[in-house]
Coordinates of C-alpha atoms in Angstrom, one line a residue:
Chain A
M14 CA -13.6 130.7 223.3
G15 CA -13.8 128.9 226.6
I16 CA -17.4 126.8 225.3
I17 CA -15.4 125.5 222.4
L18 CA -12.6 124.6 224.8
E19 CA -15.4 122.7 227.0
L20 CA -16.8 120.9 223.6
M21 CA -13.4 120.0 222.5
P22 CA -13.8 116.3 223.3
Q23 CA -16.8 116.2 221.6
I24 CA -15.1 117.9 218.6
V25 CA -12.4 115.4 218.6
K26 CA -15.0 112.4 218.6
A27 CA -16.9 114.2 215.8
F28 CA -13.9 114.2 214.1
G29 CA -13.0 110.8 214.4
E30 CA -16.7 109.5 213.7
T31 CA -16.4 111.5 210.6
F32 CA -13.2 109.9 209.7
Y33 CA -14.4 106.5 210.6
M34 CA -17.8 107.1 208.2
L35 CA -15.8 108.1 205.2
I36 CA -12.6 105.9 205.5
V37 CA -14.8 102.6 205.5
T38 CA -17.6 104.2 203.1
L39 CA -15.0 105.2 200.2
S40 CA -13.1 102.0 200.2
I41 CA -16.4 99.9 200.1
A42 CA -17.2 102.4 197.2
A43 CA -13.4 101.7 195.6
L44 CA -13.7 97.9 196.2
L45 CA -17.0 97.3 194.6
G46 CA -17.1 100.7 192.5
I47 CA -13.7 100.3 190.1
P48 CA -15.1 97.1 189.1
L49 CA -18.3 97.9 188.7
G50 CA -17.3 101.4 186.8
T51 CA -14.6 99.0 184.5
Y52 CA -17.5 96.3 183.9
L53 CA -19.8 98.9 182.6
Y54 CA -16.8 100.6 180.7
L55 CA -16.0 97.1 179.3
I56 CA -19.4 95.9 178.2
R57 CA -20.8 99.4 176.7
P58 CA -22.3 99.0 173.3
G59 CA -19.2 99.5 171.1
S60 CA -16.5 98.3 173.8
M61 CA -14.1 95.4 173.8
L62 CA -16.8 92.9 175.6
Q63 CA -20.1 94.7 174.7
K64 CA -23.2 93.2 176.0
P65 CA -26.0 95.6 175.3
K66 CA -28.5 94.3 177.3
I67 CA -26.6 93.7 180.4
Y68 CA -25.3 97.4 179.9
L69 CA -29.3 98.3 179.8
V70 CA -29.6 96.7 182.9
L71 CA -26.8 97.8 185.2
D72 CA -26.7 101.6 183.5
M73 CA -30.2 101.8 184.8
L74 CA -29.7 100.5 188.4
V75 CA -26.7 102.7 188.5
N76 CA -29.1 105.5 187.8
I77 CA -31.9 104.3 190.0
V78 CA -29.9 104.1 193.2
R79 CA -28.4 107.4 192.3
S80 CA -31.8 109.0 191.8
F81 CA -32.3 108.3 195.3
P82 CA -31.8 111.3 197.5
F83 CA -29.7 110.1 200.5
L84 CA -32.2 110.7 203.4
V85 CA -34.4 108.9 201.5
L86 CA -32.0 106.0 201.0
L87 CA -30.8 106.5 204.5
V88 CA -34.4 105.4 205.6
A89 CA -35.9 103.0 202.9
V90 CA -32.5 100.3 203.6
I91 CA -33.1 99.9 207.1
P92 CA -34.2 96.6 207.0
F93 CA -31.2 95.9 204.9
T94 CA -28.9 97.6 207.1
R95 CA -30.0 95.6 210.2
F96 CA -30.0 92.9 208.6
V97 CA -25.9 93.5 207.4
V98 CA -24.5 95.0 211.3
G99 CA -27.1 94.1 213.4
T100 CA -28.7 97.5 214.3
S101 CA -29.8 100.7 212.2
L102 CA -28.4 103.0 214.7
G103 CA -25.2 104.6 215.1
T104 CA -22.0 105.1 213.3
T105 CA -21.4 101.6 211.7
A106 CA -24.9 101.6 210.8
V107 CA -24.7 104.6 208.5
I108 CA -22.0 103.3 206.8
V109 CA -24.6 100.9 205.0
P110 CA -26.5 103.5 203.5
L111 CA -23.2 105.5 202.6
S112 CA -21.6 102.6 200.8
I113 CA -24.7 102.0 198.7
S114 CA -25.0 105.2 197.4
A115 CA -21.3 106.0 197.0
T116 CA -20.8 102.6 195.2
P117 CA -22.8 103.4 191.7
D118 CA -21.6 107.1 192.1
F119 CA -18.1 105.9 192.1
A120 CA -18.8 103.6 189.4
R121 CA -20.2 106.1 186.7
L122 CA -17.4 108.3 187.4
I123 CA -14.8 105.6 186.6
E124 CA -16.5 104.8 183.8
Q125 CA -16.6 108.1 182.8
V126 CA -12.7 108.8 183.2
L127 CA -12.2 105.6 181.5
L128 CA -13.6 106.8 178.4
D129 CA -11.4 109.6 178.3
V130 CA -8.7 106.9 177.7
N131 CA -7.5 107.3 174.2
R132 CA -9.0 104.6 171.6
G133 CA -6.0 104.4 170.0
V134 CA -3.8 103.3 172.9
I135 CA -6.3 100.5 173.9
E136 CA -5.8 99.5 169.9
M137 CA -2.2 99.2 170.1
A138 CA -2.5 96.8 173.2
E139 CA -4.9 94.6 171.7
A140 CA -2.6 94.6 168.2
S141 CA 0.1 93.8 170.7
G142 CA -1.8 90.5 171.7
A143 CA -3.2 92.1 175.3
N144 CA -6.0 90.1 176.4
V145 CA -8.7 92.6 178.5
F146 CA -7.0 91.7 181.8
Q147 CA -3.7 92.7 180.3
I148 CA -5.7 95.9 178.8
I149 CA -7.3 97.2 181.9
W150 CA -4.3 96.8 184.6
K151 CA -1.4 97.8 182.1
V152 CA -3.0 100.3 179.9
L153 CA -6.7 101.6 181.2
Y154 CA -6.0 102.0 184.6
R155 CA -2.2 103.3 184.0
E156 CA -3.9 105.9 181.8
A157 CA -6.6 106.9 184.1
R158 CA -4.7 107.0 187.4
S159 CA -5.3 110.8 187.7
G160 CA -8.5 110.9 187.0
M161 CA -9.7 108.0 189.1
V162 CA -7.9 109.9 192.0
S163 CA -9.7 113.1 191.3
S164 CA -12.8 111.1 191.0
A165 CA -12.1 109.7 194.5
T166 CA -11.3 112.8 196.0
M167 CA -14.6 114.6 194.3
L168 CA -16.5 111.2 196.2
C169 CA -14.8 112.2 199.6
V170 CA -15.9 116.0 199.4
S171 CA -19.4 114.7 198.5
F172 CA -19.6 112.1 201.4
I173 CA -18.4 114.6 203.9
S174 CA -22.2 116.3 203.4
Y175 CA -23.9 112.7 203.3
S176 CA -22.1 112.1 206.3
T177 CA -23.9 115.1 208.3
V178 CA -26.8 113.3 207.9
A179 CA -26.0 110.6 210.0
G180 CA -27.4 112.3 213.3
L181 CA -30.6 111.1 211.8
V182 CA -30.0 107.8 212.9
G183 CA -27.6 108.7 216.0
G184 CA -24.7 108.3 213.6
G185 CA -22.6 110.9 215.1
G186 CA -20.0 112.8 213.0
I187 CA -19.1 116.2 212.6
G188 CA -22.2 117.4 211.1
D189 CA -24.4 116.1 213.6
F190 CA -22.1 117.7 216.2
A191 CA -22.7 121.2 214.2
I192 CA -26.4 120.5 214.6
R193 CA -26.7 119.7 218.1
Y194 CA -24.6 122.2 219.8
G195 CA -24.5 124.8 217.5
Y196 CA -28.3 124.8 216.1
Y197 CA -30.5 123.1 218.7
R198 CA -28.4 124.5 222.0
Y199 CA -28.5 128.0 219.8
Q200 CA -24.5 128.3 220.3
P201 CA -23.6 130.3 217.1
K202 CA -20.1 130.5 218.4
V203 CA -19.9 126.7 217.8
M204 CA -21.5 126.3 214.7
I205 CA -19.0 128.9 213.3
F206 CA -16.2 127.0 214.5
T207 CA -17.6 123.7 213.3
V208 CA -18.3 124.8 209.8
V209 CA -15.0 126.5 209.5
L210 CA -13.3 123.2 210.7
I211 CA -15.5 121.1 208.1
I212 CA -14.1 124.0 205.1
A213 CA -10.7 123.6 206.5
L214 CA -11.2 119.3 206.4
V215 CA -12.7 119.9 202.6
Q216 CA -9.6 122.0 201.5
V217 CA -6.8 119.7 202.9
I218 CA -8.8 116.5 201.1
Q219 CA -9.0 118.9 197.9
T220 CA -5.2 119.4 198.3
I221 CA -4.0 116.4 198.5
G222 CA -6.1 114.7 196.0
R223 CA -5.0 117.5 193.9
S224 CA -1.6 116.8 194.5
V225 CA -1.4 113.0 194.2
S226 CA -3.6 113.4 190.8
H227 CA -1.1 115.9 189.6
R228 CA 1.8 114.0 190.6
L229 CA 0.7 110.5 188.7
D230 CA -0.4 112.4 185.4
K231 CA 2.7 112.7 183.1
R232 CA 0.5 114.1 180.2
I233 CA 1.1 117.6 180.9
Chain B
M121 CA 4.3 85.5 153.7
I122 CA 0.8 87.3 153.9
R123 CA -1.9 86.1 151.6
L124 CA -5.5 87.7 151.9
N125 CA -8.0 85.9 150.2
D126 CA -11.3 87.4 148.6
I127 CA -11.6 89.8 152.0
N128 CA -15.1 91.4 152.3
K129 CA -15.8 93.9 155.1
T130 CA -19.0 96.0 155.4
Y131 CA -19.9 98.1 158.4
E132 CA -23.5 99.7 159.4
T133 CA -23.8 103.1 158.9
A134 CA -26.5 105.4 159.4
N135 CA -26.7 105.9 155.6
G136 CA -27.1 102.1 155.5
P137 CA -24.6 99.4 154.7
L138 CA -20.6 100.7 153.6
R139 CA -18.4 98.4 151.5
A140 CA -15.4 99.2 153.1
V141 CA -13.1 96.3 151.6
N142 CA -14.9 94.8 148.4
S143 CA -13.2 91.2 147.6
V144 CA -9.7 91.9 147.7
T145 CA -7.1 89.2 147.1
V146 CA -3.5 89.9 148.0
N147 CA 0.0 88.3 147.9
I148 CA 2.5 89.6 150.1
S149 CA 6.0 88.2 149.7
A150 CA 8.4 87.9 152.8
G151 CA 10.8 90.8 153.2
E152 CA 8.8 93.0 151.1
I153 CA 7.9 96.2 151.4
F154 CA 4.1 96.7 150.4
G155 CA 2.1 99.7 149.9
F156 CA -1.7 99.9 150.3
I157 CA -2.3 103.8 148.9
G158 CA -6.0 105.6 147.8
F159 CA -7.9 108.1 148.9
S160 CA -9.4 108.3 152.5
G161 CA -12.1 106.1 153.1
A162 CA -10.5 104.0 150.2
G163 CA -10.9 100.8 152.8
K164 CA -7.3 100.6 153.3
S165 CA -6.9 101.0 156.7
T166 CA -9.5 98.7 157.3
L167 CA -7.6 96.0 155.0
L168 CA -4.4 96.3 156.9
R169 CA -6.3 95.5 160.4
C170 CA -7.8 92.4 158.8
I171 CA -4.3 90.9 158.6
N172 CA -4.1 90.9 162.7
L173 CA -8.1 90.4 162.7
L174 CA -8.3 93.9 164.5
E175 CA -11.3 93.8 162.0
K176 CA -13.0 90.4 161.7
P177 CA -13.6 90.3 157.4
D178 CA -17.0 88.9 156.8
S179 CA -15.7 86.8 154.8
G180 CA -12.6 85.4 153.1
Q181 CA -9.5 84.4 154.7
V182 CA -5.8 85.7 156.1
F183 CA -3.1 83.6 155.8
V184 CA 0.4 84.5 157.5
D185 CA 3.0 82.1 157.1
G186 CA 0.4 79.7 155.9
E187 CA -1.9 79.3 158.6
D188 CA -5.5 80.9 158.4
F189 CA -5.7 83.5 161.2
T190 CA -9.8 83.5 161.0
R191 CA -9.8 80.0 161.7
L192 CA -7.9 80.8 165.3
Q193 CA -9.3 80.8 168.7
K194 CA -9.1 84.1 170.2
K195 CA -6.1 82.6 172.6
E196 CA -3.9 81.7 169.7
L197 CA -4.8 85.0 167.9
L198 CA -3.3 86.9 170.7
K199 CA -0.2 85.0 170.3
R200 CA 0.0 85.7 167.1
R201 CA -0.3 88.8 167.1
Q202 CA 2.8 89.3 169.8
K203 CA 4.9 88.5 166.5
I204 CA 3.2 91.5 164.6
G205 CA 4.3 94.7 165.0
M206 CA 2.3 97.6 164.6
I207 CA 2.5 101.4 164.1
F208 CA -0.1 103.8 163.6
Q209 CA -1.0 107.8 162.7
H210 CA -1.1 109.1 166.0
F211 CA 1.7 107.0 167.7
N212 CA -0.5 105.8 170.4
L213 CA 2.2 105.8 173.1
I214 CA 1.1 105.1 176.6
Q215 CA 0.9 108.9 178.1
N216 CA 1.9 107.6 181.6
A217 CA 4.7 105.6 180.8
T218 CA 8.5 106.5 179.9
V219 CA 9.8 105.6 176.7
Y220 CA 11.4 102.6 178.2
Q221 CA 8.0 101.4 179.6
N222 CA 6.6 101.8 176.4
V223 CA 9.1 99.7 174.5
A224 CA 8.7 97.4 177.1
F225 CA 5.3 96.7 176.9
P226 CA 4.9 94.3 174.2
L227 CA 7.3 92.3 175.8
E228 CA 5.2 92.2 179.4
I229 CA 2.3 91.4 177.3
A230 CA 4.1 88.2 175.8
G231 CA 5.9 87.6 179.4
L232 CA 9.2 87.7 178.5
D233 CA 11.2 87.4 181.6
K234 CA 12.2 90.8 183.4
K235 CA 15.7 90.4 183.0
L236 CA 15.6 89.3 179.6
R237 CA 13.7 92.5 178.6
R238 CA 16.4 95.1 179.1
E239 CA 18.7 94.1 176.9
R240 CA 16.1 93.8 173.6
I241 CA 14.3 97.0 174.7
L242 CA 17.8 98.7 174.5
H243 CA 18.8 97.1 171.3
S244 CA 15.0 98.4 169.9
L245 CA 15.8 102.0 171.3
E246 CA 19.5 102.1 169.3
T247 CA 17.6 101.1 166.6
V248 CA 15.8 103.9 165.9
D249 CA 18.6 106.4 167.9
L250 CA 16.9 107.1 170.8
L251 CA 18.6 105.5 173.8
E252 CA 19.3 109.2 175.4
K253 CA 15.6 109.3 175.8
E254 CA 14.9 106.1 177.8
T255 CA 13.6 108.0 181.1
A256 CA 11.8 111.1 179.1
Y257 CA 8.0 110.7 179.0
P258 CA 6.0 110.9 175.7
V259 CA 4.4 114.4 176.1
K260 CA 8.5 115.7 175.9
L261 CA 8.8 114.2 172.8
S262 CA 8.6 115.3 169.2
G263 CA 6.1 113.9 166.8
G264 CA 9.2 112.1 164.7
Q265 CA 10.4 111.2 168.1
K266 CA 7.2 109.5 169.1
Q267 CA 6.8 107.3 166.2
R268 CA 10.5 106.0 166.6
V269 CA 9.3 105.1 169.7
A270 CA 6.3 103.0 168.1
I271 CA 8.8 101.5 166.1
A272 CA 11.1 100.7 168.6
R273 CA 8.1 99.1 170.5
A274 CA 7.1 97.8 167.3
I275 CA 10.2 95.9 166.9
V276 CA 10.9 94.8 170.2
T277 CA 9.4 91.3 169.9
N278 CA 11.1 90.5 166.7
P279 CA 8.5 90.5 165.0
K280 CA 8.4 89.3 161.1
I281 CA 6.0 91.4 160.2
L282 CA 5.3 95.1 160.8
L283 CA 2.2 96.8 159.7
C284 CA 2.0 100.8 159.2
D285 CA -1.3 102.6 159.4
E286 CA -0.4 106.3 157.7
P287 CA 2.5 106.1 159.8
T288 CA 3.7 109.7 158.2
S289 CA 0.5 111.4 157.9
A290 CA 0.9 113.2 161.1
L291 CA 4.4 114.6 160.7
D292 CA 6.2 117.2 158.6
P293 CA 8.0 116.6 155.1
Q294 CA 11.3 116.3 156.4
T295 CA 10.5 113.9 159.7
T296 CA 8.4 112.0 157.1
Q297 CA 11.9 111.1 155.2
S298 CA 13.3 110.3 158.4
I299 CA 10.6 107.9 159.6
L300 CA 10.8 106.1 155.6
H301 CA 14.3 105.9 156.3
Y302 CA 14.0 104.0 159.8
L303 CA 11.5 101.9 158.2
K304 CA 13.7 101.3 155.3
R305 CA 16.8 100.1 157.5
I306 CA 14.2 98.0 159.7
N307 CA 13.2 96.2 156.6
Q308 CA 16.7 95.5 155.3
E309 CA 18.5 94.5 158.7
F310 CA 16.2 92.4 160.1
G311 CA 14.3 91.3 157.0
I312 CA 10.8 92.3 158.6
T313 CA 7.9 92.4 156.0
I314 CA 6.3 95.5 156.1
V315 CA 2.5 96.6 155.2
L316 CA 2.5 100.2 154.8
V317 CA -0.8 102.0 154.0
T318 CA -0.7 105.5 153.2
H319 CA -2.4 108.4 151.1
E320 CA 1.1 110.2 150.1
M321 CA 2.5 108.7 147.0
E322 CA 6.2 110.1 147.8
A323 CA 5.9 107.6 150.9
A324 CA 5.2 104.9 148.7
R325 CA 7.7 105.6 145.9
K326 CA 10.4 105.9 148.5
I327 CA 10.2 102.8 150.1
C328 CA 8.0 100.2 148.7
N329 CA 8.5 97.3 146.5
R330 CA 5.0 97.2 145.5
V331 CA 2.1 99.0 145.7
S332 CA -1.6 98.7 145.2
V333 CA -3.9 101.5 144.6
M334 CA -7.2 101.1 146.1
D335 CA -10.6 103.0 145.6
G336 CA -13.9 102.0 147.1
G337 CA -13.2 99.2 148.9
K338 CA -11.0 97.3 145.8
V339 CA -7.7 97.3 144.5
V340 CA -7.5 98.8 141.4
E341 CA -4.3 98.5 140.3
T342 CA -1.0 97.1 141.4
L343 CA 2.3 98.6 141.0
N344 CA 5.6 97.4 140.6
M345 CA 7.8 100.4 141.8
S346 CA 11.0 98.6 141.5
E347 CA 10.6 98.7 137.7
S348 CA 12.2 102.1 136.8
I349 CA 9.2 103.4 135.4
P350 CA 6.1 102.3 136.5
E351 CA 3.3 102.6 133.9
P352 CA 0.0 102.9 135.9
Q353 CA -2.8 101.9 134.0
S354 CA -5.9 102.8 135.8
E355 CA -7.2 106.2 136.0
L356 CA -6.6 106.9 139.5
A357 CA -3.2 105.5 139.5
K358 CA -2.3 107.8 136.8
F359 CA -3.5 110.5 138.8
L360 CA -1.8 110.0 142.0
F361 CA 1.8 109.4 140.2
V362 CA 1.3 112.9 138.5
N363 CA 0.2 114.3 141.6
G364 CA 3.6 112.5 143.3
G365 CA 4.1 114.3 146.1
G366 CA 0.9 113.6 147.6
I367 CA -2.8 113.7 147.4

């Protein structure tokens, strides 16, 4: 137990870095991914604003970015990262590839959740004279809100895992800590302790996400 | 009130083009309850959706109060739709909104002042005897209650026209009676013109002033129901009448 107590400050720091990466990444993914996902939904063939050609291009783009293994993406976007944050090393620098990876993921999840919204309710809104903007805010997001929270929760959990790769470019975080102290320094106790912490973190995120999603859902 | 002039609508399907509506001309007078009846696939729902341009006819005109809807700009059309209520077979309530919020929806869309909304909404709910369900969510309601909320929502903007797309087809016979009763009452009390699409002769017979029988996208015959015994001419109309209870 002594070793863990000794490393406590580093563990706390690593946790802080992980939270920092997650919060900024998810905020950017939400800010860009929700509009992108909504737009994809709207321009789908057969949907409200159908624009089949733009859809084809955007759809493919989303698929391409999502196909990249995160490690490859991390390296591939280094020039862009350097351009945006001035450096390709460190926690802030990792946020760039994390966000690039998370945005199309979130967009796709949002598109799927919106597709589950009952077409009849949308038709009702159209019959009431609602414009597209009103349909999005007053119907689509209202009906899809619990699914959107579930998607965000899912994304959050996957990106805890992605953020562990950040260590490669000096990004820090709890996963990086586990590798450096637990694996490279042959301290299995530290490794186990860190993994347990990560499991607890995922549990907490999942529980909060589920409870919020459930509270927003009035269909059951 | 409503004049459908030579409406045509064709869909492209996997099995080639399908003429859903074939040269239909109908005049619906103010204050009447007008029915369209026929088997499924006869084109009656498509025709109903042409009235508020949820379906854009390939050719023909839709006159409402003398105004040709097919020539309106999108923005104008949205305004006109705010004055036409609509109810559906599956009610189409917003599941994550309370009864009150559902009825409030068309007023929000119309941009009515928040302070003025409450009275209108309560009056609407009172009309369908659902005042006590104000704070309930749709999932807690029975089918009949859901359709009554939908009716309250459809009439909250004081529309002149109410479009009903198979409003009783998902309901049991008893609830059907109750919904028909409310529709009739709304028609009489507020003078709202009702267009009713149904495949149940019983519903048409009960509240309609006139009924158009549709088959294969065409109006086969229009019957005047206020005559003591309407005399159907076409085979289909005769069949519908003989099987009076429904199809």
